[in-house]
Amino acid sequence: MTTNAQTDVGFHAKQHGRWHWSEFAFWIVVLAVGLAFPSRYLIMTEILRLALFAMSLDLILGYAGIVSLGHAAFFGVGAYCAGLLSVHGIINEPVLALIVGGLAAMVLGFATSFLVIRGVDLTRLMVTLGIALLMEALAERFSNITGGTDGLQGIDIQPIFGVFAFDMFGRTGFFYSLAVLFVLFLLARTIVHSPFGLSLRAIKNNPLRAAAVGIPVNKRLIAIYTVAAFYAGIAGALFTQTTALASLDVFSFERSADLVLMLVIGGSGYLYGGLIGAAVFRMLQELFQWITPQYWMFWIGLVLVVIVLVGRHRIHAYALWLPNLILKQIAGRKAAVALTDNEAP
Amino acid sequence: MTAILTNLFDGVAYGMLLFVLACGLAVTLGLMNFVNLAHGAFAMAGGYVCAVLVNRMGWPFFAALPLAFVASAVIGAALERTLYQHLYARSHLDQVLFSIGLVFMSVAAVDYVMGSSRIFIKLPDVLQGQFDIFGVGVGRYRLMIIAICGLLTVGLQLVLSRTRFGSRLRAAVDDPRAASGLGINVPQVFAFTFAFGCGLAGLGGALSAEILGLDPYFPLKFMIYFLIVVTVGGSSSITGPFLASLLLGIGDVAGKYYVPKLGPFVIYTIMIVILIWRPNGLFGRTATR
């Protein structure tokens, strides 16, 4: 029995980080869609940006179980940081500015993580929300630096590596965003499949038990919160670089709330959830705005209410029904099971 | 000196207003442990009912106030029976998502029905102007708010701590199974309490239109203030939120007057510091969940 169980554990550890063929297919499809609709670069870039942002929240909510209503704080810091670096011509290399934006958000994430690990869910909600509002208030008050309600003026992003200039069709922006998203996805994938990532899941499932088996709960939560802040900062900097905009609404509550919605649509606790959720959310938004330009918020709200009432897991079970059926036909039962295994419990 | 006193008075009035708006949430979030971010939507409903009755149909202000309470309570009861009751046992995240959804829907719906411009309620002459007490300008309307709030606080505290209903509610919250075993109709108690909380929000919305302004984005704009009052105040009694409202009201008015550069910064900092110091609020008990 013992040997059997041990080999079983070893088998799972090896299996855990291995690429499933459907993942290759996913990224090939993303690239193919990008190449197929050159007239839609702008909205596709937006989806990639949102996907990165959603992945960031997934790291803390889906993997570590930290509820946050203020993730826009880090997004905004990254956005303003990249914008300011460009306006004042401090760092002209976009990739470098991107990383600095992410690091700035990371510093804030590390500083505020100590507040977030205290207390229950409700306290966390309030403290994260409060931090985002604080940042918004600061950005508004120090208008001589941030431009106040008008936003930053004169953001001009230089060509990437001095070669690829940002064009008006958003072509460069799209491939730049895709590259950034893919690199950070690989990093996130490594993190969540590492022993560190597995210990996070243990903490999410039962913090008390995790502490009892010797996992340093608070240290792990601080670490992942800091990493997630870095990701959100990169998403914000990417926003500024691809749109040449940075204004107060990067900190808005709606931005944080929409983000939670994306994650709920796509499913939290597996990395593709955020990516898929961001795409579905943005397309839904586009659809609703097309139907009722002024009142689309109503329909977004209705979607949220229905999702919660029907139950998030049941929705995903429905959504996975067709892919599962197809996979069963192509690759037999194993692949289908693998797809559902990735889903959040 | 008079400037300080005037500020203090305005701060107290503002705090009382926040208390009227938030004490319903203190009951639903604090006692029933339901994170209802849509609380402001019920307040907005009350405000608009009052505005329509007074401005369009020519009702007297004092007759419209109770109706604002009743209208919000009825909406609250209907939603509680159909939707909210399924979510009591769910996680806080589900409750947050659900109530944010409701907020989004209410914002768009009110925008559709009432238009997006900010409206004010025509006050009767009795409430306009101010008394002059030792050089301190005391607005009549603000004085009335303080009076109403004082009565509400005492009334609520008495209902919760002294009456049979209060003890049933506390029992139902602490242990629903044991409570229903003792013959308490738990769903009914919850529905009534929720509706009452929504009614209070509606009353607050009607009273606040004059000072805070009423527009479709009301629930989003003031959501954070209600939440601060309840989380900072804690949930074991009505005194906690009451003191938190006072602290918040005075702090906000004084902050805007003396350090306008920092604005809401002061309030958010106070909240974060207090929550770190006492995660369950100033007067909170240990969280059950």
XYZ file of C-alpha atoms in Angstrom:
634
model
C 0.000 0.000 0.000
C 2.696 2.475 1.054
C 4.790 2.034 -2.080
C 1.699 2.272 -4.169
C 0.712 5.562 -2.563
C 4.239 6.934 -2.902
C 4.505 6.170 -6.607
C 1.086 7.700 -6.978
C 2.243 10.963 -5.418
C 5.380 10.970 -7.569
C 3.314 10.352 -10.660
C 1.043 13.319 -9.862
C 3.952 15.642 -9.120
C 5.428 14.842 -12.515
C 2.091 15.088 -14.251
C 1.233 18.350 -12.571
C 3.393 20.754 -14.518
C 3.277 18.931 -17.813
C 1.748 20.668 -20.809
C -1.499 19.227 -22.024
C -1.921 19.327 -25.804
C -5.047 21.468 -25.402
C -2.852 24.188 -23.941
C -0.706 24.319 -27.067
C -3.915 24.443 -29.058
C -5.186 27.347 -26.927
C -2.166 29.545 -27.634
C -2.100 28.631 -31.311
C -5.774 29.619 -31.548
C -5.039 32.943 -29.797
C -2.245 33.707 -32.250
C -4.355 32.590 -35.218
C -7.289 34.782 -34.160
C -4.876 37.691 -33.816
C -3.528 37.157 -37.329
C -6.955 36.562 -38.827
C -8.600 39.855 -37.739
C -6.074 42.660 -38.288
C -8.898 45.226 -38.189
C -9.706 44.259 -34.590
C -6.254 44.760 -33.077
C -7.401 47.430 -30.638
C -10.093 45.404 -28.910
C -7.976 42.252 -28.992
C -5.149 44.150 -27.322
C -7.607 45.268 -24.669
C -8.645 41.673 -24.083
C -5.012 40.590 -23.699
C -4.450 43.356 -21.178
C -7.560 42.395 -19.220
C -6.484 38.760 -19.382
C -3.176 39.615 -17.764
C -4.956 41.650 -15.100
C -7.439 38.830 -14.459
C -4.609 36.314 -14.206
C -3.097 38.522 -11.537
C -6.261 38.423 -9.443
C -6.556 34.701 -10.056
C -3.162 34.201 -8.421
C -4.415 35.573 -5.122
C -8.138 34.786 -5.267
C -8.145 31.512 -7.135
C -4.969 30.011 -5.720
C -4.596 31.616 -2.300
C -8.208 32.496 -1.470
C -7.577 36.174 -0.744
C -10.679 38.214 -1.601
C -9.800 41.624 -3.005
C -12.005 44.464 -4.191
C -9.120 46.853 -4.747
C -6.853 45.220 -7.273
C -7.083 48.364 -9.406
C -4.691 50.022 -6.932
C -1.782 48.083 -8.432
C -3.062 48.458 -11.984
C -3.214 52.214 -11.477
C 0.257 52.474 -9.956
C 1.708 50.574 -12.901
C -0.208 52.757 -15.350
C 0.874 56.054 -13.790
C 4.429 54.854 -13.350
C 4.808 53.933 -17.025
C 3.086 57.172 -18.038
C 5.287 59.376 -15.863
C 8.466 57.657 -17.035
C 7.445 58.411 -20.618
C 6.241 61.984 -20.042
C 9.438 63.001 -18.294
C 11.592 60.972 -20.650
C 13.279 59.114 -17.793
C 13.073 55.687 -19.369
C 12.337 55.613 -23.070
C 12.555 51.871 -23.561
C 8.960 50.545 -23.220
C 9.953 47.097 -21.969
C 12.120 48.586 -19.255
C 9.376 51.062 -18.289
C 6.959 48.142 -18.171
C 9.138 46.300 -15.699
C 9.652 49.403 -13.577
C 5.862 49.909 -13.521
C 5.420 46.340 -12.358
C 8.102 46.748 -9.686
C 6.480 49.940 -8.385
C 3.180 48.104 -7.981
C 5.076 45.232 -6.389
C 6.505 47.545 -3.722
C 2.996 48.756 -2.914
C 1.784 45.168 -2.924
C 4.459 44.109 -0.467
C 3.768 47.096 1.794
C 0.007 46.509 1.837
C 0.163 42.731 2.059
C 0.752 43.062 5.788
C -2.630 44.754 6.093
C -4.390 42.174 3.973
C -3.239 39.074 5.822
C -4.870 40.323 8.999
C -8.455 39.497 9.726
C -11.382 37.815 8.059
C -12.785 38.036 4.524
C -14.788 41.144 5.265
C -11.804 43.011 6.677
C -9.794 42.039 3.611
C -12.513 43.325 1.300
C -12.618 46.613 3.139
C -8.874 47.088 3.433
C -8.197 46.296 -0.236
C -11.050 48.547 -1.294
C -9.748 51.260 1.033
C -6.234 51.066 -0.403
C -7.521 51.470 -3.966
C -9.607 54.474 -2.899
C -6.615 55.918 -1.065
C -4.512 55.678 -4.203
C -7.281 57.319 -6.218
C -7.532 60.143 -3.687
C -3.761 60.606 -3.769
C -3.659 60.703 -7.564
C -6.425 63.285 -7.538
C -4.821 65.450 -4.858
C -1.309 65.521 -6.241
C -2.531 66.849 -9.539
C 0.730 68.690 -10.239
C 2.301 65.258 -10.731
C -0.583 63.210 -12.066
C -2.583 65.832 -13.938
C -5.549 65.328 -11.567
C -8.881 64.641 -13.248
C -7.463 65.445 -16.693
C -4.982 62.600 -16.535
C -1.408 62.568 -17.727
C -0.719 64.696 -20.787
C 1.868 64.074 -23.466
C 2.489 60.348 -23.164
C 4.562 59.366 -26.165
C 5.791 55.783 -26.210
C 9.044 55.167 -28.055
C 9.565 52.118 -30.329
C 10.183 48.829 -28.550
C 13.932 48.017 -28.550
C 14.189 51.045 -30.821
C 12.786 48.961 -33.689
C 9.063 48.296 -33.397
C 7.176 51.595 -33.364
C 3.588 51.732 -32.090
C 1.318 52.231 -35.098
C -2.198 53.639 -35.362
C -3.717 50.244 -36.198
C -2.473 48.762 -32.939
C -0.479 46.024 -34.646
C 2.658 46.505 -32.559
C 0.547 46.949 -29.439
C -1.168 43.643 -30.050
C 1.941 41.540 -30.548
C 3.716 43.354 -27.726
C 0.804 42.604 -25.358
C 0.611 39.016 -26.529
C 4.321 38.513 -25.926
C 4.132 40.056 -22.453
C 1.064 38.004 -21.572
C 2.665 34.778 -22.776
C 5.925 35.322 -20.898
C 4.089 36.166 -17.689
C 1.745 33.238 -18.222
C 4.735 30.881 -18.396
C 6.049 32.376 -15.177
C 2.671 32.050 -13.449
C 2.356 28.481 -14.661
C 5.715 27.646 -13.152
C 4.733 29.308 -9.893
C 1.398 27.569 -9.454
C 2.803 24.139 -10.271
C 5.769 24.526 -7.947
C 5.704 23.241 -4.364
C 5.112 26.863 -3.414
C 1.980 26.946 -5.589
C 0.743 23.676 -4.119
C 1.213 25.022 -0.599
C -0.947 27.998 -1.583
C -3.754 25.637 -2.522
C -3.392 23.967 0.828
C -3.711 27.355 2.526
C -6.770 28.192 0.471
C -8.478 24.935 1.316
C -7.759 25.080 5.029
C -5.436 27.709 6.528
C -5.461 26.103 9.967
C -4.490 22.689 8.695
C -1.852 24.217 6.396
C -0.288 25.962 9.370
C -0.448 22.739 11.346
C 1.587 20.807 8.764
C 4.272 23.477 8.908
C 3.466 25.791 5.997
C 4.398 29.381 6.917
C 0.950 30.696 5.957
C 1.522 34.430 6.299
C 4.847 34.421 4.475
C 3.344 32.511 1.572
C 0.363 34.864 1.360
C 2.626 37.928 1.449
C 4.749 36.421 -1.315
C 1.865 35.637 -3.653
C 0.162 38.973 -2.947
C 3.384 40.754 -3.913
C 3.737 38.713 -7.098
C 0.109 39.384 -8.030
C 0.677 43.111 -7.487
C 3.621 42.907 -9.886
C 1.391 41.282 -12.508
C -1.324 43.909 -12.045
C 1.282 46.668 -12.298
C 2.519 45.230 -15.590
C -1.078 45.105 -16.852
C -1.496 48.768 -15.898
C 1.767 49.808 -17.546
C 0.745 47.884 -20.645
C -2.530 49.807 -20.614
C -0.723 53.135 -20.576
C 1.750 52.101 -23.269
C -0.794 50.696 -25.697
C -3.382 53.481 -25.277
C -1.085 56.424 -24.378
C -3.571 57.243 -21.598
C -3.394 57.400 -17.821
C -6.208 59.041 -15.900
C -7.922 58.664 -12.533
C -10.273 55.935 -13.699
C -7.428 53.407 -13.639
C -8.102 53.259 -9.887
C -11.899 53.085 -10.112
C -13.963 50.622 -8.136
C -15.706 49.468 -11.311
C -12.376 48.305 -12.662
C -11.806 46.085 -9.640
C -15.394 44.851 -9.666
C -15.294 44.023 -13.391
C -12.130 42.079 -12.764
C -13.786 39.862 -10.178
C -16.591 39.335 -12.663
C -14.157 38.210 -15.373
C -12.659 35.697 -13.031
C -16.073 34.437 -12.052
C -17.096 34.020 -15.685
C -13.912 32.196 -16.625
C -13.531 30.290 -13.398
C -10.959 30.926 -10.698
C -8.239 28.573 -9.569
C -6.869 27.713 -12.973
C -4.831 30.091 -15.085
C -6.909 29.854 -18.248
C -9.974 30.942 -16.290
C -8.843 34.547 -16.156
C -7.836 34.555 -19.832
C -11.106 33.097 -21.045
C -13.142 35.188 -18.615
C -11.528 38.411 -19.809
C -12.301 37.579 -23.438
C -15.900 36.585 -22.712
C -16.459 39.606 -20.474
C -15.126 42.073 -23.029
C -17.184 40.551 -25.817
C -20.308 40.559 -23.656
C -19.656 44.203 -22.833
C -19.252 44.985 -26.535
C -22.510 43.184 -27.280
C -24.439 45.005 -24.545
C -23.001 48.352 -25.553
C -24.100 47.658 -29.087
C -27.651 46.758 -27.974
C -28.122 49.571 -25.422
C -25.249 52.082 -25.514
C -26.345 53.858 -22.351
C -27.694 51.080 -20.179
C -25.298 48.179 -20.780
C -24.414 48.222 -17.085
C -27.843 46.742 -16.369
C -27.118 43.634 -18.411
C -23.658 43.166 -16.937
C -25.297 43.317 -13.515
C -27.918 40.815 -14.558
C -25.240 38.415 -15.786
C -23.525 38.665 -12.386
C -26.740 38.024 -10.460
C -27.640 35.041 -12.625
C -24.144 33.555 -12.359
C -24.236 33.717 -8.577
C -27.790 32.390 -8.304
C -27.270 29.477 -10.689
C -23.925 28.750 -9.064
C -20.485 29.375 -10.490
C -19.508 25.721 -10.627
C -22.652 24.627 -12.368
C -22.091 27.279 -15.070
C -18.623 25.929 -15.700
C -19.910 22.404 -15.815
C -22.351 23.490 -18.533
C -19.642 25.425 -20.354
C -17.310 22.436 -20.337
C -19.982 20.008 -21.488
C -19.440 20.503 -25.228
C -15.605 20.614 -25.194
C -15.644 17.545 -22.981
C -17.885 15.705 -25.403
C -15.618 16.560 -28.320
C -12.491 15.604 -26.380
C -14.044 12.276 -25.464
C -14.576 11.560 -29.134
C -11.046 12.564 -30.144
C -8.794 11.476 -27.329
C -10.825 9.156 -25.194
C -11.884 9.671 -21.610
C -8.486 10.623 -20.188
C -8.225 13.997 -21.890
C -11.746 14.924 -20.913
C -11.008 14.124 -17.311
C -7.813 16.185 -17.498
C -9.802 19.216 -18.585
C -12.250 18.996 -15.715
C -9.440 18.283 -13.256
C -8.026 21.741 -13.859
C -11.217 23.281 -12.685
C -11.558 24.891 -9.290
C -13.109 22.709 -6.628
C -14.138 79.235 18.015
C -17.472 79.650 16.270
C -15.919 78.168 13.139
C -14.938 75.092 15.122
C -18.420 74.835 16.630
C -20.095 75.254 13.248
C -17.867 72.580 11.803
C -18.572 70.335 14.728
C -22.301 70.796 14.264
C -22.110 70.106 10.534
C -19.916 67.098 11.215
C -22.373 65.718 13.740
C -25.281 66.268 11.355
C -23.366 64.591 8.538
C -22.444 61.708 10.807
C -26.053 61.282 11.888
C -27.115 61.226 8.265
C -24.567 58.519 7.580
C -25.896 56.636 10.561
C -29.475 56.740 9.279
C -28.204 55.523 5.929
C -25.950 52.837 7.341
C -27.842 51.520 10.358
C -29.908 49.298 8.070
C -26.647 47.839 6.833
C -25.479 47.477 10.412
C -28.446 45.168 10.855
C -28.044 43.139 7.638
C -24.250 43.024 7.452
C -23.496 43.354 11.128
C -26.103 41.063 12.582
C -27.128 38.816 9.708
C -23.561 38.619 8.323
C -24.641 39.289 4.743
C -22.278 41.493 2.710
C -24.946 43.558 1.002
C -23.130 46.089 -1.162
C -26.498 46.948 -2.698
C -27.581 48.730 0.464
C -27.112 52.094 -1.238
C -29.518 51.020 -3.975
C -32.317 50.739 -1.407
C -31.386 54.156 -0.077
C -31.533 55.518 -3.593
C -34.965 53.939 -4.094
C -36.265 55.715 -0.995
C -34.758 58.982 -2.146
C -36.367 58.792 -5.574
C -39.765 57.777 -4.168
C -39.657 60.804 -1.882
C -38.504 63.077 -4.725
C -41.284 61.946 -7.054
C -43.943 62.310 -4.371
C -42.811 65.775 -3.292
C -41.628 67.334 -6.535
C -44.088 65.867 -9.034
C -47.167 65.001 -7.011
C -46.955 67.826 -4.523
C -47.023 65.741 -1.350
C -45.819 67.401 1.846
C -42.262 66.377 2.749
C -43.200 64.854 6.106
C -45.860 62.668 4.521
C -43.440 61.440 1.874
C -40.772 60.348 4.386
C -42.723 57.390 5.823
C -43.632 56.339 2.315
C -39.984 56.325 1.324
C -39.432 53.943 4.243
C -42.335 51.707 3.249
C -41.410 51.616 -0.438
C -37.831 50.567 0.235
C -38.953 48.035 2.808
C -41.398 46.474 0.335
C -38.729 46.260 -2.366
C -36.345 44.815 0.202
C -38.851 42.219 1.367
C -39.646 41.177 -2.198
C -35.979 40.777 -3.096
C -35.228 38.982 0.146
C -37.948 36.403 -0.458
C -37.014 35.833 -4.086
C -33.231 36.220 -4.226
C -31.344 37.129 -1.071
C -32.553 34.208 1.037
C -30.748 31.745 -1.231
C -27.434 33.418 -0.509
C -27.279 33.494 3.298
C -25.244 30.325 3.417
C -22.934 31.236 0.549
C -19.421 32.643 0.770
C -18.810 36.340 1.216
C -17.433 36.473 -2.325
C -20.712 35.204 -3.771
C -22.640 37.736 -1.719
C -20.367 40.536 -2.903
C -20.736 39.529 -6.550
C -24.478 39.204 -6.296
C -24.957 42.569 -4.623
C -22.565 44.334 -7.012
C -24.687 42.911 -9.812
C -27.781 44.390 -8.175
C -26.025 47.762 -7.830
C -25.116 47.808 -11.521
C -28.686 46.924 -12.443
C -30.185 49.574 -10.184
C -27.838 52.282 -11.495
C -28.810 51.576 -15.094
C -32.508 51.135 -14.291
C -32.760 54.420 -12.395
C -30.831 56.168 -15.137
C -33.376 54.791 -17.623
C -36.464 55.754 -15.625
C -35.422 59.006 -13.929
C -32.619 60.362 -16.130
C -29.032 60.844 -15.147
C -29.177 64.409 -13.832
C -28.869 65.138 -10.141
C -32.125 66.047 -8.429
C -33.020 67.737 -5.155
C -36.159 67.501 -3.033
C -38.150 70.671 -2.383
C -38.017 71.253 1.357
C -40.907 72.902 3.225
C -40.279 76.462 4.460
C -40.171 75.279 8.076
C -36.964 73.397 7.408
C -35.172 76.105 5.512
C -32.822 78.657 7.001
C -30.995 78.413 10.284
C -31.112 79.414 13.918
C -28.395 81.558 15.331
C -27.214 80.255 18.693
C -24.366 82.281 20.202
C -23.075 83.096 16.734
C -23.140 79.464 15.599
C -25.277 78.897 12.540
C -27.486 75.855 13.180
C -29.323 74.713 10.074
C -32.915 73.706 10.784
C -32.807 70.792 8.418
C -29.610 69.472 9.962
C -31.077 69.885 13.436
C -34.063 67.798 12.375
C -31.748 65.069 11.053
C -29.936 64.964 14.382
C -33.256 64.692 16.210
C -34.554 61.891 13.987
C -31.291 60.041 14.291
C -31.242 60.317 18.072
C -34.716 58.807 18.244
C -33.753 56.039 15.827
C -30.654 55.087 17.771
C -32.479 54.809 21.062
C -35.387 52.995 19.421
C -33.206 50.497 17.593
C -31.086 49.754 20.610
C -34.208 49.149 22.690
C -35.790 46.913 20.038
C -32.659 44.811 19.660
C -31.831 44.446 23.320
C -35.165 44.571 25.137
C -37.952 43.219 22.975
C -38.960 39.645 22.250
C -38.279 40.248 18.558
C -34.772 41.428 19.321
C -33.919 38.310 21.260
C -35.465 36.114 18.554
C -33.358 37.861 15.934
C -30.170 37.431 17.933
C -30.983 33.775 18.486
C -31.748 33.236 14.799
C -28.455 34.835 13.816
C -26.300 32.988 16.334
C -27.676 29.534 15.673
C -30.468 29.205 13.100
C -30.980 25.491 13.728
C -31.343 25.737 17.465
C -33.527 28.791 17.066
C -35.950 27.050 14.734
C -35.942 24.110 17.129
C -37.222 26.489 19.781
C -40.117 27.414 17.527
C -38.743 30.614 16.084
C -39.702 31.120 12.445
C -36.181 31.912 11.280
C -36.917 32.779 7.609
C -39.698 35.097 8.715
C -37.490 36.829 11.272
C -34.757 37.259 8.660
C -37.165 38.567 6.015
C -38.671 41.066 8.418
C -35.273 42.241 9.615
C -33.942 42.589 6.096
C -37.001 44.557 4.993
C -36.660 46.793 8.040
C -33.011 47.445 7.238
C -33.926 48.357 3.664
C -36.690 50.632 4.934
C -34.194 52.474 7.143
C -31.943 52.852 4.104
C -34.847 54.320 2.147
C -35.594 56.790 4.915
C -31.932 57.752 4.976
C -31.928 58.178 1.212
C -34.917 60.516 1.372
C -33.324 62.568 4.151
C -29.918 62.701 2.504
C -31.014 63.913 -0.941
C -30.775 67.529 0.203
C -27.220 67.221 1.546
C -25.585 64.498 -0.543
C -27.498 65.003 -3.781
C -29.412 62.247 -5.553
C -28.357 60.721 -8.857
C -28.206 57.204 -10.332
C -24.613 56.713 -9.156
C -25.584 57.254 -5.516
C -25.155 53.569 -4.512
C -21.618 53.406 -5.889
C -20.549 56.797 -4.597
C -21.534 56.231 -0.986
C -21.156 52.474 -0.725
C -17.731 52.831 0.844
C -19.047 55.181 3.537
C -21.761 52.776 4.639
C -19.284 49.937 4.704
C -16.806 51.969 6.715
C -19.455 52.807 9.295
C -20.377 49.175 9.788
C -16.943 47.563 9.626
C -15.267 50.200 11.760
C -18.136 50.276 14.229
C -18.374 46.538 14.632
C -21.573 44.632 14.867
C -22.308 43.629 18.421
C -24.575 46.573 19.111
C -26.013 49.626 17.444
C -23.705 51.840 19.526
C -20.633 50.834 17.543
C -21.915 51.998 14.150
C -23.384 55.069 15.851
C -20.010 56.150 17.219
C -18.309 55.219 13.957
C -20.775 57.450 12.055
C -20.005 60.331 14.382
C -16.267 59.784 14.006
C -16.586 59.549 10.245
C -18.902 62.543 9.896
C -16.836 64.857 12.090
C -13.585 63.576 10.609
C -14.776 64.044 7.044
C -16.160 67.553 7.551
C -13.141 68.656 9.564
C -10.770 67.048 7.071
C -12.403 68.825 4.143
C -12.321 72.142 6.021
C -8.880 72.120 7.629
C -6.837 69.966 5.250
C -8.683 70.255 1.938
C -5.547 69.091 0.155
C -5.874 65.628 1.606
C -9.634 65.239 1.131
C -10.977 61.729 1.724
C -7.447 60.554 2.460
C -8.058 61.126 6.189
C -11.128 58.933 6.331
C -9.644 55.996 4.436
C -6.510 56.112 6.545
C -8.556 56.116 9.749
C -10.516 53.137 8.470
C -7.470 51.104 7.470
C -5.677 51.826 10.746
C -8.705 50.868 12.813
C -9.293 47.683 10.841
C -5.693 46.610 11.289
C -5.824 47.385 14.951
C -9.180 45.673 15.431
C -10.172 43.473 12.477
C -13.686 43.013 13.833
C -14.344 46.689 14.329
C -14.075 48.959 17.326
C -16.911 47.343 19.230
C -16.991 44.040 17.403
C -17.175 40.580 18.742
C -15.127 37.740 17.322
C -16.323 36.811 13.870
C -18.287 33.609 13.630
C -17.205 32.947 10.047
